[in-house]
Tab-separated table of C-alpha atoms and ligand atoms in Angstrom:
chain	number	residue	atom	x	y	z
A	1	MET	CA	21.812	1.253	26.826
A	2	ILE	CA	19.998	-0.047	23.782
A	3	ALA	CA	18.788	2.531	21.283
A	4	GLY	CA	15.024	2.788	21.169
A	5	VAL	CA	14.363	0.835	24.332
A	6	THR	CA	11.090	1.662	26.045
A	7	ASP	CA	11.622	4.062	28.860
A	8	HIS	CA	10.394	2.282	31.976
A	9	LYS	CA	8.313	5.380	32.641
A	10	ILE	CA	6.246	4.927	29.479
A	11	ASP	CA	5.686	1.390	30.689
A	12	ARG	CA	4.391	2.844	33.965
A	13	LEU	CA	2.095	5.143	32.021
A	14	VAL	CA	0.510	2.176	30.253
A	15	HIS	CA	0.236	0.342	33.543
A	16	LEU	CA	-1.404	3.357	35.228
A	17	LEU	CA	-3.956	3.724	32.435
A	18	VAL	CA	-4.762	0.008	32.503
A	19	LYS	CA	-5.137	0.003	36.292
A	20	ASN	CA	-7.520	2.971	36.067
A	21	ALA	CA	-9.253	1.852	32.899
A	22	THR	CA	-12.721	2.891	34.084
A	23	VAL	CA	-11.868	6.494	34.977
A	24	VAL	CA	-10.346	9.573	33.410
A	25	VAL	CA	-6.899	10.106	34.896
A	26	PRO	CA	-5.910	13.797	35.000
A	27	GLY	CA	-2.707	14.649	33.110
A	28	PRO	CA	-1.084	16.368	36.122
A	29	LYS	CA	-1.751	13.317	38.301
A	30	ILE	CA	-0.055	11.068	35.752
A	31	ALA	CA	2.869	13.477	35.491
A	32	GLU	CA	3.269	13.540	39.253
A	33	GLU	CA	2.983	9.791	39.770
A	34	ILE	CA	5.527	9.011	37.103
A	35	GLY	CA	7.780	11.955	37.784
A	36	VAL	CA	7.836	13.623	34.357
A	37	SER	CA	6.472	16.873	32.922
A	38	ARG	CA	2.940	17.209	31.564
A	39	THR	CA	4.359	17.824	28.105
A	40	THR	CA	6.172	14.490	28.293
A	41	VAL	CA	2.947	12.766	29.286
A	42	TRP	CA	1.256	14.292	26.254
A	43	GLU	CA	4.113	13.224	23.964
A	44	TRP	CA	3.939	9.658	25.268
A	45	ILE	CA	0.173	9.548	24.851
A	46	GLU	CA	0.677	10.574	21.216
A	47	LYS	CA	3.340	7.898	20.789
A	48	LEU	CA	1.023	5.247	22.201
A	49	ARG	CA	-1.807	6.444	19.953
A	50	ALA	CA	0.497	6.103	16.960
A	51	LEU	CA	0.942	2.466	17.990
A	52	GLY	CA	-2.809	1.958	17.903
A	53	VAL	CA	-3.536	2.278	21.629
A	54	ALA	CA	-6.993	3.883	21.832
A	55	ILE	CA	-6.821	6.645	24.448
A	56	LYS	CA	-9.593	9.200	24.880
A	57	GLY	CA	-8.938	12.609	26.298
A	58	HIS	CA	-6.978	15.755	26.226
A	59	PRO	CA	-4.066	17.265	28.196
A	60	ARG	CA	-6.473	19.669	29.941
A	61	TYR	CA	-8.980	17.067	31.203
A	62	GLY	CA	-7.091	13.837	31.457
A	63	TYR	CA	-6.839	10.509	29.720
A	64	GLN	CA	-8.738	7.244	29.644
A	65	LEU	CA	-8.241	4.015	27.757
A	66	GLU	CA	-11.050	3.258	25.328
A	67	ARG	CA	-10.235	-0.418	25.372
A	68	LEU	CA	-7.453	-2.528	26.787
A	69	PRO	CA	-4.392	-1.877	24.680
A	70	ASP	CA	-2.687	-4.549	22.658
A	71	ILE	CA	0.741	-3.136	23.275
A	72	LEU	CA	3.382	-5.511	24.546
A	73	ALA	CA	4.262	-3.384	27.556
A	74	PRO	CA	6.632	-5.195	29.934
A	75	SER	CA	4.570	-4.464	33.052
A	76	LEU	CA	1.435	-5.933	31.443
A	77	ILE	CA	3.299	-9.080	30.398
A	78	ARG	CA	5.043	-9.515	33.713
A	79	SER	CA	1.839	-9.176	35.706
A	80	GLU	CA	0.684	-12.333	33.879
A	81	LEU	CA	3.929	-14.179	34.611
A	82	PRO	CA	4.461	-13.687	38.315
A	83	HIS	CA	6.751	-16.631	38.999
A	84	GLY	CA	8.470	-17.527	35.763
A	85	GLU	CA	12.129	-17.199	34.872
A	86	ILE	CA	11.243	-16.661	31.220
A	87	GLY	CA	10.104	-13.041	30.923
A	88	HIS	CA	11.437	-12.076	34.316
A	89	LYS	CA	13.362	-9.398	32.442
A	90	ILE	CA	11.780	-7.838	29.366
A	91	ILE	CA	13.336	-5.368	26.947
A	92	HIS	CA	10.631	-3.720	24.859
A	93	LEU	CA	11.611	-1.751	21.766
A	94	PHE	CA	9.358	0.289	19.556
A	95	ARG	CA	11.543	-0.255	16.541
A	96	THR	CA	14.741	-2.171	15.971
A	97	GLU	CA	16.546	-3.981	13.192
A	98	SER	CA	16.174	-7.453	14.652
A	99	THR	CA	15.348	-8.587	18.181
A	100	ASN	CA	17.769	-11.496	17.699
A	101	SER	CA	20.622	-9.089	16.981
A	102	VAL	CA	19.780	-7.121	20.124
A	103	ALA	CA	19.578	-10.287	22.232
A	104	LEU	CA	22.899	-11.620	20.922
A	105	GLN	CA	24.634	-8.465	22.142
A	106	LEU	CA	23.492	-8.957	25.730
A	107	ASP	CA	25.982	-10.321	28.229
A	108	ALA	CA	25.259	-12.414	31.315
A	109	GLN	CA	24.439	-9.289	33.284
A	110	SER	CA	22.332	-7.346	30.800
A	111	GLY	CA	20.676	-10.479	29.450
A	112	PRO	CA	20.430	-13.197	32.094
A	113	HIS	CA	18.670	-16.494	31.436
A	114	GLY	CA	15.030	-15.860	30.568
A	115	THR	CA	15.453	-12.321	29.239
A	116	VAL	CA	12.965	-11.503	26.490
A	117	VAL	CA	13.514	-8.856	23.809
A	118	ILE	CA	10.352	-7.676	22.047
A	119	ALA	CA	9.848	-5.140	19.265
A	120	GLU	CA	6.712	-3.544	17.896
A	121	GLU	CA	8.473	-3.321	14.545
A	122	GLN	CA	11.616	-4.821	12.983
A	123	THR	CA	13.332	-3.059	10.109
A	124	ALA	CA	15.626	-5.976	9.272
A	125	GLY	CA	13.909	-9.061	10.710
A	126	ARG	CA	15.944	-12.146	9.843
A	127	GLY	CA	15.064	-15.661	8.781
A	128	ARG	CA	17.503	-18.531	8.369
A	129	LEU	CA	20.363	-18.418	5.827
A	130	GLY	CA	20.218	-14.650	5.440
A	131	ARG	CA	16.557	-14.580	4.446
A	132	THR	CA	14.320	-11.777	5.627
A	133	TRP	CA	11.342	-11.877	7.952
A	134	TYR	CA	8.520	-9.516	7.110
A	135	SER	CA	7.727	-7.664	10.365
A	136	GLU	CA	4.756	-5.333	10.004
A	137	LYS	CA	4.464	-2.779	12.772
A	138	SER	CA	2.347	-3.807	15.777
A	139	SER	CA	0.603	-6.569	13.814
A	140	GLY	CA	2.853	-9.412	14.816
A	141	ILE	CA	4.920	-10.743	17.673
A	142	TYR	CA	8.656	-10.303	17.199
A	143	CYS	CA	10.501	-11.650	20.187
A	144	SER	CA	13.793	-13.214	21.178
A	145	ILE	CA	14.196	-15.332	24.273
A	146	VAL	CA	17.622	-15.655	25.874
A	147	LEU	CA	18.412	-19.041	27.369
A	148	ARG	CA	21.586	-19.926	29.200
A	149	PRO	CA	21.207	-23.674	29.560
A	150	PRO	CA	23.720	-25.811	31.441
A	151	LEU	CA	23.880	-28.082	28.401
A	152	SER	CA	26.165	-28.920	25.497
A	153	PRO	CA	25.742	-27.345	22.022
A	154	ALA	CA	24.467	-30.715	20.777
A	155	VAL	CA	21.140	-29.941	22.397
A	156	ALA	CA	20.572	-26.748	20.349
A	157	PRO	CA	18.308	-28.430	17.745
A	158	ILE	CA	16.084	-29.634	20.586
A	159	LEU	CA	15.746	-26.073	21.856
A	160	THR	CA	14.522	-25.077	18.391
A	161	LEU	CA	11.925	-27.848	18.483
A	162	LEU	CA	10.983	-26.726	21.979
A	163	ALA	CA	10.236	-23.214	20.710
A	164	GLY	CA	8.082	-24.693	17.947
A	165	VAL	CA	6.094	-26.756	20.429
A	166	ALA	CA	5.569	-23.710	22.680
A	167	ALA	CA	4.413	-21.579	19.734
A	168	HIS	CA	2.100	-24.363	18.568
A	169	HIS	CA	0.567	-24.593	22.025
A	170	ALA	CA	0.119	-20.795	22.316
A	171	VAL	CA	-1.552	-20.450	18.924
A	172	GLU	CA	-3.968	-23.320	19.495
A	173	ALA	CA	-4.793	-22.313	23.073
A	174	VAL	CA	-5.461	-18.641	22.334
A	175	THR	CA	-7.069	-18.808	18.893
A	176	GLY	CA	-8.666	-22.251	18.797
A	177	LEU	CA	-7.229	-22.618	15.269
A	178	LYS	CA	-5.628	-25.925	14.328
A	179	ALA	CA	-1.888	-25.531	13.818
A	180	ASP	CA	0.729	-27.869	12.387
A	181	ILE	CA	4.544	-27.810	12.638
A	182	ARG	CA	6.620	-28.346	9.511
A	183	TRP	CA	10.061	-29.652	10.440
A	184	PRO	CA	12.033	-28.158	11.951
A	185	ASN	CA	9.731	-25.433	13.194
A	186	ASP	CA	7.538	-23.537	10.794
A	187	LEU	CA	4.092	-23.165	12.245
A	188	LEU	CA	1.368	-23.616	9.646
A	189	VAL	CA	-2.333	-22.843	9.748
A	190	ASN	CA	-4.343	-24.224	6.847
A	191	GLY	CA	-1.063	-25.109	5.147
A	192	LYS	CA	0.408	-21.601	5.260
A	193	LYS	CA	3.153	-20.260	7.494
A	194	VAL	CA	2.094	-18.080	10.435
A	195	CYS	CA	5.220	-18.361	12.543
A	196	GLY	CA	8.939	-18.823	11.966
A	197	ILE	CA	11.748	-19.503	14.409
A	198	LEU	CA	15.403	-18.575	14.151
A	199	THR	CA	17.695	-20.088	16.775
A	200	GLU	CA	21.128	-18.558	17.164
A	201	MET	CA	23.777	-19.235	19.765
A	202	LYS	CA	27.113	-18.459	21.255
A	203	ALA	CA	28.998	-21.535	22.300
A	204	GLU	CA	32.313	-23.275	22.820
A	205	MET	CA	32.892	-26.884	21.801
A	206	ASP	CA	31.414	-28.306	24.965
A	207	ARG	CA	29.412	-25.480	26.473
A	208	LEU	CA	26.566	-23.230	25.425
A	209	HIS	CA	26.974	-19.626	26.528
A	210	MET	CA	23.653	-18.415	25.241
A	211	VAL	CA	20.896	-19.526	22.957
A	212	VAL	CA	18.559	-16.991	21.405
A	213	LEU	CA	15.171	-18.295	20.326
A	214	GLY	CA	13.848	-15.747	17.822
A	215	ILE	CA	10.141	-16.181	17.239
A	216	GLY	CA	7.997	-14.266	14.751
A	217	ILE	CA	4.215	-14.752	14.664
A	218	ASN	CA	1.876	-13.117	12.157
A	219	VAL	CA	-1.079	-12.162	14.306
A	220	ASN	CA	-3.298	-9.313	13.120
A	221	HIS	CA	-2.067	-8.646	9.579
A	222	ASN	CA	-5.037	-7.739	7.366
A	223	SER	CA	-3.152	-8.955	4.324
A	224	MET	CA	0.242	-10.373	3.494
A	225	PRO	CA	2.582	-8.833	0.919
A	226	GLU	CA	1.982	-10.103	-2.611
A	227	GLU	CA	5.179	-12.174	-2.741
A	228	LEU	CA	4.286	-14.070	0.449
A	229	ARG	CA	0.569	-14.560	-0.097
A	230	GLU	CA	0.870	-18.082	-1.497
A	231	ILE	CA	2.926	-19.392	1.399
A	232	ALA	CA	2.176	-17.170	4.374
A	233	THR	CA	-0.825	-15.987	6.343
A	234	SER	CA	-1.785	-14.417	9.660
A	235	LEU	CA	-3.909	-15.744	12.494
A	236	ALA	CA	-6.457	-12.961	11.873
A	237	LEU	CA	-6.723	-13.864	8.183
A	238	GLU	CA	-7.374	-17.510	9.051
A	239	GLY	CA	-9.611	-16.946	12.069
A	240	GLY	CA	-11.572	-14.020	10.684
A	241	ARG	CA	-10.971	-11.914	13.798
A	242	LYS	CA	-8.218	-10.089	15.648
A	243	TYR	CA	-6.370	-11.714	18.512
A	244	SER	CA	-4.605	-10.314	21.556
A	245	ARG	CA	-0.865	-10.286	20.933
A	246	LEU	CA	-0.392	-9.867	24.660
A	247	GLN	CA	-2.287	-13.058	25.433
A	248	LEU	CA	-0.417	-14.972	22.724
A	249	LEU	CA	2.954	-13.764	23.954
A	250	VAL	CA	2.147	-14.601	27.568
A	251	GLU	CA	1.046	-18.097	26.553
A	252	LEU	CA	4.192	-18.495	24.431
A	253	LEU	CA	6.494	-17.506	27.296
A	254	ARG	CA	4.656	-19.793	29.721
A	255	GLY	CA	5.068	-22.607	27.222
A	256	VAL	CA	8.796	-22.024	26.787
A	257	GLU	CA	9.146	-22.049	30.575
A	258	ARG	CA	7.218	-25.307	30.916
A	259	TYR	CA	8.953	-27.176	28.075
A	260	TYR	CA	12.369	-25.926	29.144
A	261	HIS	CA	11.844	-27.486	32.569
A	262	MET	CA	10.549	-30.613	30.895
A	263	LEU	CA	13.808	-30.762	28.903
A	264	LEU	CA	15.996	-30.318	31.975
A	265	GLU	CA	14.032	-32.838	34.020
A	266	GLN	CA	13.133	-35.500	31.463
A	267	GLY	CA	15.684	-35.016	28.684
A	268	PRO	CA	15.358	-34.426	24.919
A	269	SER	CA	13.078	-37.405	24.317
A	270	ALA	CA	10.242	-35.594	26.145
A	271	ILE	CA	10.482	-32.655	23.715
A	272	VAL	CA	10.712	-35.004	20.730
A	273	ARG	CA	7.541	-36.696	21.978
A	274	GLU	CA	5.675	-33.367	22.339
A	275	TRP	CA	6.867	-32.245	18.913
A	276	SER	CA	5.813	-35.501	17.263
A	277	ALA	CA	2.347	-35.216	18.807
A	278	ALA	CA	1.963	-31.660	17.452
A	279	SER	CA	3.208	-32.255	13.898
A	280	THR	CA	1.782	-34.229	10.995
A	281	TYR	CA	5.278	-34.062	9.468
A	282	ALA	CA	6.826	-36.403	12.045
A	283	GLU	CA	5.839	-39.635	10.353
A	284	GLY	CA	4.373	-40.883	7.115
A	285	LYS	CA	4.424	-37.555	5.280
A	286	ARG	CA	5.538	-37.519	1.648
A	287	VAL	CA	8.014	-34.691	1.286
A	288	ARG	CA	10.527	-33.084	-0.995
A	289	VAL	CA	13.821	-32.452	0.802
A	290	LYS	CA	16.451	-29.820	0.091
A	291	SER	CA	19.548	-30.161	2.215
A	292	GLY	CA	23.196	-29.310	1.687
A	293	GLY	CA	22.903	-29.091	-2.089
A	294	LEU	CA	20.987	-32.379	-2.279
A	295	GLU	CA	17.375	-32.730	-3.367
A	296	TYR	CA	15.224	-35.827	-3.128
A	297	SER	CA	11.750	-37.082	-2.300
A	298	GLY	CA	10.746	-39.505	0.404
A	299	VAL	CA	8.586	-40.223	3.396
A	300	THR	CA	9.225	-39.029	6.950
A	301	ALA	CA	9.865	-41.758	9.521
A	302	GLY	CA	10.033	-40.086	12.936
A	303	LEU	CA	12.533	-38.000	14.865
A	304	GLU	CA	15.791	-39.133	16.449
A	305	PRO	CA	16.360	-38.156	20.098
A	306	SER	CA	18.774	-35.511	18.730
A	307	GLY	CA	15.924	-33.824	16.847
A	308	ALA	CA	17.095	-35.055	13.415
A	309	LEU	CA	14.324	-36.165	11.056
A	310	LYS	CA	14.473	-39.651	9.548
A	311	ILE	CA	13.557	-39.904	5.878
A	312	ILE	CA	13.134	-42.992	3.760
A	313	ARG	CA	13.972	-41.905	0.244
A	314	ASP	CA	12.056	-43.122	-2.764
A	315	ASP	CA	15.169	-45.082	-3.789
A	316	GLY	CA	15.051	-46.892	-0.438
A	317	LYS	CA	18.021	-45.125	1.172
A	318	ARG	CA	17.657	-43.783	4.689
A	319	GLU	CA	18.657	-40.215	5.501
A	320	LEU	CA	18.971	-38.334	8.763
A	321	LEU	CA	18.096	-34.711	8.262
A	322	VAL	CA	19.863	-32.312	10.606
A	323	ALA	CA	19.271	-29.109	8.657
A	324	GLY	CA	17.411	-28.204	5.526
A	325	GLU	CA	13.971	-27.583	4.146
A	326	ILE	CA	11.099	-29.889	3.518
A	327	THR	CA	7.893	-29.320	1.604
A	328	GLU	CA	4.881	-31.546	1.489
A	329	LEU	CA	4.309	-33.508	-1.714
A	330	ARG	CA	0.680	-34.143	-2.490
B	1	LIG	C1	12.231	-18.284	9.657
B	1	LIG	O1	13.207	-18.322	8.705
B	1	LIG	O2	11.110	-18.694	9.519
B	1	LIG	C2	12.671	-17.612	10.937
B	1	LIG	C3	11.956	-16.321	11.201
B	1	LIG	C4	12.290	-15.769	12.549
B	1	LIG	C5	11.744	-14.393	12.769
B	1	LIG	C6	11.969	-13.910	14.162
B	1	LIG	S1	11.147	-12.420	14.499
B	1	LIG	C7	11.995	-12.198	15.959
B	1	LIG	C8	13.427	-12.642	15.698
B	1	LIG	N1	14.241	-11.563	15.207
B	1	LIG	C9	14.648	-11.801	13.944
B	1	LIG	O3	15.349	-11.023	13.264
B	1	LIG	N2	14.185	-12.994	13.522
B	1	LIG	C10	13.421	-13.653	14.547
B	1	LIG	P1	13.104	-19.154	7.356
B	1	LIG	O4	12.679	-20.552	7.644
B	1	LIG	O5	14.392	-18.921	6.686
B	1	LIG	O6	11.930	-18.480	6.559
B	1	LIG	C11	12.084	-17.254	5.909
B	1	LIG	C12	11.177	-17.268	4.713
B	1	LIG	O7	9.803	-17.212	5.158
B	1	LIG	C13	11.358	-16.073	3.807
B	1	LIG	O8	12.325	-16.338	2.826
B	1	LIG	C14	9.957	-15.901	3.197
B	1	LIG	O9	9.755	-16.821	2.136
B	1	LIG	C15	9.057	-16.344	4.323
B	1	LIG	N3	8.614	-15.214	5.147
B	1	LIG	C16	9.184	-13.998	5.346
B	1	LIG	N4	8.471	-13.264	6.202
B	1	LIG	C17	7.411	-14.014	6.563
B	1	LIG	C18	6.314	-13.818	7.433
B	1	LIG	N5	6.143	-12.703	8.135
B	1	LIG	N6	5.420	-14.832	7.537
B	1	LIG	C19	5.549	-15.993	6.862
B	1	LIG	N7	6.574	-16.234	6.032
B	1	LIG	C20	7.489	-15.254	5.880
């Protein structure tokens, strides 16, 4: 049992309220349908309100949603993904250190292929190389997708690109904002980062046991912390309105499903092609590179089928970038 995991009954409460959104549902009826006491119903209602779910009403008269909630309740997500493998199992947490850490602890039984771990808040969200990911409560999407691909560890970088392409698609489809991908997979809107991806895995030399795609998207943040303001933004800050996290997450999971099948059926080159179409960084971008203690400037020259980025350095040398950071030079 994972600490803090949403009781499936609270999930049923949200589902019940959504299903009956136009009427007041009496407290005792809710208690009876879900099989808990009226006091528990009241406590859960308070918990949901604390998460920003607008619920009218009172224990004596009953409850009604004021508007559809933007809570990432598993039953709401699953009802939008009736056939997919990705999101077939969802673990929703109100608060956890890092959804990636939770996902990495799952075994084949508790976390089969396609399991998704979501948190409303992360207290120790992680970036790459021990960096931190700022995870404001209920404003963003913090999710980890468990994949168990029948593939070799060499394909892991492609899975990272795949997550970037799926996030790019979800953001553009739901918000209408124009997004870019900075290699390997920072999602940028108007030049600032709105989404980061941390891929972690458990593998042997020739076999992947599990890959965890950790995806963080800044959705409805009203402002970013001072130290991130220059480089980071949220979709709401760029679009001038709030967006449904639920809709974004559903679109993201559908995208991962679709591109994962594309990878299995058509091979890595299909993902490289999708990535290159979505990113202005694929070719002809002047960049500064930091990688393995080296620093140089150059121009990007396309992706290898492995996902590595080709760079032609200013001194004419060619480099293949497997890991590292790039920034645009203007
Ligand atoms: C990433 O690392 O961009 C990967 C972030 C992955 C976060 C998800 S959330 C769900 C899952 N569970 C986790 O614990 N992690 C994953 P990196 O490329 O190393 O970028 C980190 C850097 O981005 C930081 O050093 C900051 O400069 C900046 N940063 C931190 N929080 C940010 C935010 N919310 N939005 C934009 N930039 C941020």
